[in-house]
Amino acid sequence: MCHGTSGAFRKTVDGKWVHAFCAEWLLDTKYVRGQDKPVEGTETLVEGKDTCVCLHNVGGCLRCSSGDCNITFHPTCARSCGFYMNTKGFGTTPQHKAYCGKHSVQQKEADAQQYGPEELTSMKRMRISMPDLHYIVSLCLVA
């Protein structure tokens, strides 16, 4: 889904490999990070259609979530560039939003005003690293 060759990969149902982070962001509701089953839904993505800010025309890209903006980027490139990316939970379904460099600052400020600093911080913490998860589980088992 991107040009990256390192990181956490997951096997797809058709035997290919994909970044867990890219699957989470590009497949939104079809993949949940940490799931054990193979990644489904990659066949629905149109690869190479968009050019990322990294100038690689490969894999799947996100489009800026700000209105009519047409800037596209790989999820890993957005993270590397420091673009504003957030995940809001609506019931059991997370909603992913990512913004280009131009709209990142504006949206981060708008979210801070709308949701307040505490809720904004909790949105950032919805994703947890596997080592942190293992630590939390071990604490629960000890208690």
GROMACS .gro file of N, CA, C and O in nm, residues 18-118:
model
  404
   18VAL      N    1   0.127  -0.613   0.413
   18VAL     CA    2   0.089  -0.472   0.420
   18VAL      C    3   0.126  -0.418   0.558
   18VAL      O    4   0.123  -0.491   0.657
   19HIS      N    5   0.164  -0.291   0.562
   19HIS     CA    6   0.188  -0.227   0.692
   19HIS      C    7   0.059  -0.228   0.774
   19HIS      O    8  -0.048  -0.195   0.720
   20ALA      N    9   0.068  -0.262   0.899
   20ALA     CA   10  -0.049  -0.257   0.988
   20ALA      C   11  -0.105  -0.115   0.993
   20ALA      O   12  -0.226  -0.094   0.989
   21PHE      N   13  -0.017  -0.016   0.998
   21PHE     CA   14  -0.059   0.125   1.004
   21PHE      C   15  -0.134   0.165   0.877
   21PHE      O   16  -0.238   0.229   0.883
   22CYS      N   17  -0.082   0.125   0.759
   22CYS     CA   18  -0.149   0.157   0.633
   22CYS      C   19  -0.286   0.089   0.626
   22CYS      O   20  -0.384   0.149   0.583
   23ALA      N   21  -0.291  -0.038   0.667
   23ALA     CA   22  -0.419  -0.110   0.666
   23ALA      C   23  -0.521  -0.041   0.755
   23ALA      O   24  -0.637  -0.026   0.719
   24GLU      N   25  -0.476   0.001   0.873
   24GLU     CA   26  -0.567   0.068   0.967
   24GLU      C   27  -0.626   0.195   0.905
   24GLU      O   28  -0.746   0.221   0.918
   25TRP      N   29  -0.543   0.273   0.839
   25TRP     CA   30  -0.589   0.401   0.786
   25TRP      C   31  -0.658   0.390   0.651
   25TRP      O   32  -0.753   0.463   0.623
   26LEU      N   33  -0.613   0.300   0.564
   26LEU     CA   34  -0.672   0.290   0.431
   26LEU      C   35  -0.796   0.202   0.427
   26LEU      O   36  -0.884   0.222   0.344
   27LEU      N   37  -0.803   0.106   0.518
   27LEU     CA   38  -0.919   0.015   0.520
   27LEU      C   39  -1.017   0.052   0.630
   27LEU      O   40  -1.116  -0.019   0.649
   28ASP      N   41  -0.989   0.157   0.701
   28ASP     CA   42  -1.074   0.216   0.806
   28ASP      C   43  -1.152   0.115   0.889
   28ASP      O   44  -1.112   0.083   0.998
   29THR      N   45  -1.265   0.065   0.841
   29THR     CA   46  -1.349  -0.021   0.925
   29THR      C   47  -1.325  -0.170   0.902
   29THR      O   48  -1.383  -0.253   0.971
   30LYS      N   49  -1.241  -0.206   0.805
   30LYS     CA   50  -1.219  -0.347   0.775
   30LYS      C   51  -1.100  -0.406   0.848
   30LYS      O   52  -1.081  -0.526   0.850
   31TYR      N   53  -1.016  -0.323   0.906
   31TYR     CA   54  -0.898  -0.372   0.976
   31TYR      C   55  -0.884  -0.300   1.109
   31TYR      O   56  -0.896  -0.178   1.115
   32VAL      N   57  -0.858  -0.375   1.213
   32VAL     CA   58  -0.833  -0.318   1.345
   32VAL      C   59  -0.694  -0.362   1.386
   32VAL      O   60  -0.663  -0.482   1.385
   33ARG      N   61  -0.609  -0.265   1.418
   33ARG     CA   62  -0.472  -0.299   1.454
   33ARG      C   63  -0.471  -0.397   1.570
   33ARG      O   64  -0.544  -0.382   1.666
   34GLY      N   65  -0.388  -0.500   1.557
   34GLY     CA   66  -0.378  -0.602   1.660
   34GLY      C   67  -0.460  -0.726   1.632
   34GLY      O   68  -0.448  -0.825   1.702
   35GLN      N   69  -0.542  -0.723   1.528
   35GLN     CA   70  -0.623  -0.841   1.497
   35GLN      C   71  -0.534  -0.955   1.449
   35GLN      O   72  -0.430  -0.932   1.388
   36ASP      N   73  -0.573  -1.078   1.477
   36ASP     CA   74  -0.495  -1.194   1.440
   36ASP      C   75  -0.524  -1.246   1.299
   36ASP      O   76  -0.439  -1.304   1.236
   37LYS      N   77  -0.645  -1.226   1.253
   37LYS     CA   78  -0.683  -1.279   1.121
   37LYS      C   79  -0.617  -1.197   1.010
   37LYS      O   80  -0.582  -1.081   1.029
   38PRO      N   81  -0.601  -1.258   0.891
   38PRO     CA   82  -0.540  -1.186   0.779
   38PRO      C   83  -0.621  -1.061   0.741
   38PRO      O   84  -0.742  -1.056   0.761
   39VAL      N   85  -0.553  -0.965   0.684
   39VAL     CA   86  -0.615  -0.838   0.645
   39VAL      C   87  -0.702  -0.860   0.522
   39VAL      O   88  -0.658  -0.915   0.422
   40GLU      N   89  -0.827  -0.817   0.532
   40GLU     CA   90  -0.922  -0.827   0.421
   40GLU      C   91  -0.949  -0.688   0.363
   40GLU      O   92  -0.933  -0.589   0.431
   41GLY      N   93  -0.993  -0.684   0.239
   41GLY     CA   94  -1.037  -0.559   0.179
   41GLY      C   95  -0.935  -0.488   0.093
   41GLY      O   96  -0.966  -0.384   0.035
   42THR      N   97  -0.814  -0.541   0.081
   42THR     CA   98  -0.712  -0.470   0.002
   42THR      C   99  -0.750  -0.466  -0.146
   42THR      O  100  -0.705  -0.376  -0.217
   43GLU      N  101  -0.832  -0.560  -0.192
   43GLU     CA  102  -0.871  -0.563  -0.333
   43GLU      C  103  -0.958  -0.443  -0.369
   43GLU      O  104  -0.973  -0.409  -0.487
   44THR      N  105  -1.016  -0.376  -0.271
   44THR     CA  106  -1.102  -0.260  -0.298
   44THR      C  107  -1.021  -0.132  -0.321
   44THR      O  108  -1.077  -0.033  -0.368
   45LEU      N  109  -0.893  -0.135  -0.287
   45LEU     CA  110  -0.810  -0.016  -0.303
   45LEU      C  111  -0.757  -0.005  -0.445
   45LEU      O  112  -0.717  -0.104  -0.506
   46VAL      N  113  -0.754   0.117  -0.496
   46VAL     CA  114  -0.698   0.143  -0.629
   46VAL      C  115  -0.554   0.188  -0.608
   46VAL      O  116  -0.529   0.298  -0.559
   47GLU      N  117  -0.461   0.101  -0.645
   47GLU     CA  118  -0.320   0.131  -0.623
   47GLU      C  119  -0.263   0.216  -0.736
   47GLU      O  120  -0.296   0.197  -0.852
   48GLY      N  121  -0.175   0.309  -0.700
   48GLY     CA  122  -0.105   0.390  -0.798
   48GLY      C  123  -0.188   0.497  -0.864
   48GLY      O  124  -0.143   0.563  -0.956
   49LYS      N  125  -0.311   0.517  -0.818
   49LYS     CA  126  -0.400   0.619  -0.877
   49LYS      C  127  -0.357   0.759  -0.837
   49LYS      O  128  -0.365   0.852  -0.916
   50ASP      N  129  -0.310   0.775  -0.714
   50ASP     CA  130  -0.273   0.906  -0.662
   50ASP      C  131  -0.123   0.915  -0.641
   50ASP      O  132  -0.056   0.814  -0.618
   51THR      N  133  -0.072   1.036  -0.644
   51THR     CA  134   0.069   1.059  -0.615
   51THR      C  135   0.080   1.118  -0.476
   51THR      O  136   0.015   1.217  -0.444
   52CYS      N  137   0.162   1.056  -0.395
   52CYS     CA  138   0.183   1.099  -0.256
   52CYS      C  139   0.271   1.224  -0.252
   52CYS      O  140   0.341   1.255  -0.349
   53VAL      N  141   0.270   1.292  -0.139
   53VAL     CA  142   0.359   1.406  -0.119
   53VAL      C  143   0.505   1.363  -0.128
   53VAL      O  144   0.593   1.445  -0.152
   54CYS      N  145   0.533   1.232  -0.113
   54CYS     CA  146   0.670   1.180  -0.126
   54CYS      C  147   0.708   1.163  -0.273
   54CYS      O  148   0.820   1.125  -0.305
   55LEU      N  149   0.613   1.190  -0.363
   55LEU     CA  150   0.628   1.183  -0.509
   55LEU      C  151   0.634   1.040  -0.563
   55LEU      O  152   0.665   1.020  -0.679
   56HIS      N  153   0.605   0.940  -0.481
   56HIS     CA  154   0.595   0.802  -0.527
   56HIS      C  155   0.450   0.775  -0.568
   56HIS      O  156   0.358   0.799  -0.491
   57ASN      N  157   0.434   0.725  -0.688
   57ASN     CA  158   0.301   0.692  -0.740
   57ASN      C  159   0.280   0.541  -0.726
   57ASN      O  160   0.271   0.469  -0.824
   58VAL      N  161   0.276   0.495  -0.602
   58VAL     CA  162   0.265   0.353  -0.574
   58VAL      C  163   0.173   0.333  -0.453
   58VAL      O  164   0.166   0.419  -0.366
   59GLY      N  165   0.101   0.223  -0.451
   59GLY     CA  166   0.018   0.192  -0.336
   59GLY      C  167  -0.105   0.280  -0.325
   59GLY      O  168  -0.143   0.350  -0.418
   60GLY      N  169  -0.167   0.275  -0.207
   60GLY     CA  170  -0.288   0.350  -0.182
   60GLY      C  171  -0.259   0.476  -0.102
   60GLY      O  172  -0.170   0.477  -0.017
   61CYS      N  173  -0.334   0.580  -0.129
   61CYS     CA  174  -0.315   0.707  -0.059
   61CYS      C  175  -0.445   0.752   0.007
   61CYS      O  176  -0.554   0.718  -0.038
   62LEU      N  177  -0.429   0.829   0.113
   62LEU     CA  178  -0.540   0.900   0.176
   62LEU      C  179  -0.552   1.035   0.108
   62LEU      O  180  -0.453   1.089   0.058
   63ARG      N  181  -0.672   1.090   0.108
   63ARG     CA  182  -0.691   1.227   0.062
   63ARG      C  183  -0.713   1.313   0.185
   63ARG      O  184  -0.777   1.270   0.281
   64CYS      N  185  -0.662   1.434   0.184
   64CYS     CA  186  -0.680   1.525   0.297
   64CYS      C  187  -0.828   1.533   0.332
   64CYS      O  188  -0.914   1.545   0.245
   65SER      N  189  -0.857   1.524   0.461
   65SER     CA  190  -0.996   1.524   0.509
   65SER      C  191  -1.058   1.662   0.514
   65SER      O  192  -1.173   1.677   0.556
   66SER      N  193  -0.986   1.762   0.469
   66SER     CA  194  -1.038   1.898   0.472
   66SER      C  195  -1.112   1.930   0.343
   66SER      O  196  -1.052   1.956   0.239
   67GLY      N  197  -1.243   1.925   0.349
   67GLY     CA  198  -1.330   1.968   0.239
   67GLY      C  199  -1.286   1.929   0.100
   67GLY      O  200  -1.280   1.811   0.066
   68ASP      N  201  -1.256   2.029   0.018
   68ASP     CA  202  -1.226   2.007  -0.124
   68ASP      C  203  -1.077   1.991  -0.153
   68ASP      O  204  -1.037   1.995  -0.268
   69CYS      N  205  -0.995   1.976  -0.052
   69CYS     CA  206  -0.851   1.961  -0.072
   69CYS      C  207  -0.823   1.828  -0.144
   69CYS      O  208  -0.880   1.725  -0.108
   70ASN      N  209  -0.739   1.831  -0.244
   70ASN     CA  210  -0.709   1.711  -0.322
   70ASN      C  211  -0.569   1.656  -0.299
   70ASN      O  212  -0.522   1.574  -0.377
   71ILE      N  213  -0.500   1.701  -0.196
   71ILE     CA  214  -0.366   1.652  -0.167
   71ILE      C  215  -0.377   1.510  -0.113
   71ILE      O  216  -0.461   1.480  -0.027
   72THR      N  217  -0.295   1.420  -0.167
   72THR     CA  218  -0.298   1.280  -0.127
   72THR      C  219  -0.163   1.239  -0.069
   72THR      O  220  -0.059   1.296  -0.103
   73PHE      N  221  -0.167   1.138   0.018
   73PHE     CA  222  -0.045   1.094   0.085
   73PHE      C  223  -0.065   0.954   0.142
   73PHE      O  224  -0.176   0.913   0.173
   74HIS      N  225   0.047   0.880   0.150
   74HIS     CA  226   0.045   0.750   0.217
   74HIS      C  227   0.029   0.776   0.367
   74HIS      O  228   0.081   0.876   0.418
   75PRO      N  229  -0.037   0.688   0.439
   75PRO     CA  230  -0.048   0.706   0.584
   75PRO      C  231   0.088   0.718   0.653
   75PRO      O  232   0.107   0.802   0.740
   76THR      N  233   0.184   0.636   0.610
   76THR     CA  234   0.317   0.641   0.673
   76THR      C  235   0.389   0.772   0.641
   76THR      O  236   0.461   0.824   0.726
   77CYS      N  237   0.368   0.825   0.522
   77CYS     CA  238   0.429   0.954   0.486
   77CYS      C  239   0.366   1.067   0.568
   77CYS      O  240   0.435   1.158   0.612
   78ALA      N  241   0.234   1.060   0.588
   78ALA     CA  242   0.165   1.161   0.669
   78ALA      C  243   0.221   1.161   0.811
   78ALA      O  244   0.249   1.267   0.868
   79ARG      N  245   0.239   1.042   0.866
   79ARG     CA  246   0.295   1.032   1.002
   79ARG      C  247   0.438   1.086   1.006
   79ARG      O  248   0.473   1.163   1.095
   80SER      N  249   0.518   1.051   0.906
   80SER     CA  250   0.657   1.098   0.901
   80SER      C  251   0.667   1.249   0.884
   80SER      O  252   0.758   1.312   0.937
   81CYS      N  253   0.573   1.307   0.809
   81CYS     CA  254   0.573   1.452   0.785
   81CYS      C  255   0.513   1.530   0.902
   81CYS      O  256   0.517   1.653   0.901
   82GLY      N  257   0.454   1.460   0.997
   82GLY     CA  258   0.393   1.529   1.111
   82GLY      C  259   0.254   1.584   1.081
   82GLY      O  260   0.206   1.673   1.151
   83PHE      N  261   0.188   1.531   0.978
   83PHE     CA  262   0.052   1.575   0.948
   83PHE      C  263  -0.039   1.537   1.064
   83PHE      O  264  -0.017   1.438   1.133
   84TYR      N  265  -0.144   1.617   1.084
   84TYR     CA  266  -0.239   1.591   1.192
   84TYR      C  267  -0.329   1.474   1.152
   84TYR      O  268  -0.396   1.477   1.049
   85MET      N  269  -0.327   1.370   1.234
   85MET     CA  270  -0.408   1.251   1.210
   85MET      C  271  -0.479   1.220   1.341
   85MET      O  272  -0.415   1.215   1.446
   86ASN      N  273  -0.610   1.200   1.336
   86ASN     CA  274  -0.680   1.165   1.459
   86ASN      C  275  -0.781   1.054   1.433
   86ASN      O  276  -0.823   1.031   1.320
   87THR      N  277  -0.815   0.988   1.539
   87THR     CA  278  -0.914   0.880   1.534
   87THR      C  279  -1.019   0.911   1.640
   87THR      O  280  -0.987   0.922   1.757
   88LYS      N  281  -1.140   0.926   1.594
   88LYS     CA  282  -1.251   0.950   1.686
   88LYS      C  283  -1.338   0.826   1.688
   88LYS      O  284  -1.365   0.768   1.584
   89GLY      N  285  -1.380   0.786   1.805
   89GLY     CA  286  -1.466   0.669   1.817
   89GLY      C  287  -1.612   0.707   1.818
   89GLY      O  288  -1.653   0.794   1.893
   90PHE      N  289  -1.690   0.644   1.731
   90PHE     CA  290  -1.833   0.663   1.729
   90PHE      C  291  -1.895   0.526   1.753
   90PHE      O  292  -1.903   0.444   1.662
   91GLY      N  293  -1.932   0.499   1.878
   91GLY     CA  294  -1.978   0.365   1.914
   91GLY      C  295  -1.861   0.269   1.907
   91GLY      O  296  -1.757   0.295   1.965
   92THR      N  297  -1.875   0.164   1.830
   92THR     CA  298  -1.766   0.067   1.816
   92THR      C  299  -1.685   0.093   1.689
   92THR      O  300  -1.590   0.022   1.661
   93THR      N  301  -1.722   0.194   1.612
   93THR     CA  302  -1.655   0.222   1.485
   93THR      C  303  -1.565   0.344   1.498
   93THR      O  304  -1.612   0.454   1.527
   94PRO      N  305  -1.433   0.326   1.474
   94PRO     CA  306  -1.344   0.442   1.475
   94PRO      C  307  -1.354   0.518   1.343
   94PRO      O  308  -1.380   0.458   1.238
   95GLN      N  309  -1.337   0.648   1.348
   95GLN     CA  310  -1.336   0.728   1.227
   95GLN      C  311  -1.200   0.796   1.217
   95GLN      O  312  -1.160   0.868   1.308
   96HIS      N  313  -1.129   0.769   1.109
   96HIS     CA  314  -0.995   0.823   1.089
   96HIS      C  315  -1.001   0.949   1.004
   96HIS      O  316  -1.068   0.951   0.901
   97LYS      N  317  -0.929   1.051   1.046
   97LYS     CA  318  -0.919   1.176   0.971
   97LYS      C  319  -0.772   1.214   0.964
   97LYS      O  320  -0.701   1.211   1.065
   98ALA      N  321  -0.726   1.249   0.844
   98ALA     CA  322  -0.587   1.290   0.825
   98ALA      C  323  -0.586   1.416   0.738
   98ALA      O  324  -0.666   1.428   0.644
   99TYR      N  325  -0.496   1.506   0.769
   99TYR     CA  326  -0.492   1.636   0.702
   99TYR      C  327  -0.354   1.664   0.644
   99TYR      O  328  -0.253   1.627   0.705
  100CYS      N  329  -0.351   1.730   0.530
  100CYS     CA  330  -0.225   1.766   0.465
  100CYS      C  331  -0.153   1.872   0.548
  100CYS      O  332  -0.207   1.923   0.647
  101GLY      N  333  -0.033   1.906   0.508
  101GLY     CA  334   0.046   2.006   0.580
  101GLY      C  335  -0.024   2.140   0.592
  101GLY      O  336  -0.020   2.205   0.696
  102LYS      N  337  -0.092   2.182   0.487
  102LYS     CA  338  -0.163   2.311   0.487
  102LYS      C  339  -0.278   2.311   0.587
  102LYS      O  340  -0.301   2.410   0.655
  103HIS      N  341  -0.352   2.202   0.597
  103HIS     CA  342  -0.472   2.199   0.681
  103HIS      C  343  -0.450   2.139   0.819
  103HIS      O  344  -0.540   2.145   0.903
  104SER      N  345  -0.333   2.081   0.845
  104SER     CA  346  -0.307   2.018   0.974
  104SER      C  347  -0.318   2.115   1.090
  104SER      O  348  -0.385   2.087   1.190
  105VAL      N  349  -0.253   2.230   1.078
  105VAL     CA  350  -0.253   2.328   1.188
  105VAL      C  351  -0.394   2.380   1.212
  105VAL      O  352  -0.440   2.387   1.326
  106GLN      N  353  -0.465   2.414   1.104
  106GLN     CA  354  -0.601   2.466   1.116
  106GLN      C  355  -0.693   2.365   1.185
  106GLN      O  356  -0.769   2.401   1.274
  107GLN      N  357  -0.686   2.239   1.142
  107GLN     CA  358  -0.776   2.138   1.197
  107GLN      C  359  -0.742   2.104   1.341
  107GLN      O  360  -0.830   2.082   1.424
  108LYS      N  361  -0.614   2.101   1.373
  108LYS     CA  362  -0.573   2.073   1.511
  108LYS      C  363  -0.625   2.181   1.604
  108LYS      O  364  -0.677   2.153   1.712
  109GLU      N  365  -0.616   2.307   1.561
  109GLU     CA  366  -0.668   2.419   1.641
  109GLU      C  367  -0.820   2.410   1.653
  109GLU      O  368  -0.876   2.432   1.760
  110ALA      N  369  -0.889   2.378   1.543
  110ALA     CA  370  -1.035   2.366   1.544
  110ALA      C  371  -1.080   2.254   1.637
  110ALA      O  372  -1.175   2.270   1.714
  111ASP      N  373  -1.010   2.139   1.633
  111ASP     CA  374  -1.044   2.027   1.722
  111ASP      C  375  -1.019   2.064   1.867
  111ASP      O  376  -1.097   2.028   1.955
  112ALA      N  377  -0.911   2.137   1.893
  112ALA     CA  378  -0.880   2.178   2.031
  112ALA      C  379  -0.990   2.269   2.085
  112ALA      O  380  -1.028   2.258   2.202
  113GLN      N  381  -1.043   2.358   2.000
  113GLN     CA  382  -1.150   2.447   2.043
  113GLN      C  383  -1.282   2.371   2.060
  113GLN      O  384  -1.356   2.394   2.154
  114GLN      N  385  -1.310   2.279   1.968
  114GLN     CA  386  -1.438   2.206   1.972
  114GLN      C  387  -1.441   2.103   2.084
  114GLN      O  388  -1.541   2.090   2.154
  115TYR      N  389  -1.333   2.029   2.101
  115TYR     CA  390  -1.335   1.917   2.194
  115TYR      C  391  -1.265   1.947   2.327
  115TYR      O  392  -1.282   1.874   2.422
  116GLY      N  393  -1.184   2.048   2.331
  116GLY     CA  394  -1.110   2.077   2.453
  116GLY      C  395  -0.984   1.993   2.460
  116GLY      O  396  -0.973   1.889   2.396
  117PRO      N  397  -0.886   2.037   2.539
  117PRO     CA  398  -0.757   1.968   2.543
  117PRO      C  399  -0.764   1.825   2.596
  117PRO      O  400  -0.692   1.738   2.549
  118GLU      N  401  -0.852   1.797   2.693
  118GLU     CA  402  -0.859   1.662   2.749
  118GLU      C  403  -0.910   1.561   2.646
  118GLU      O  404  -0.853   1.454   2.629
   0.00000   0.00000   0.00000
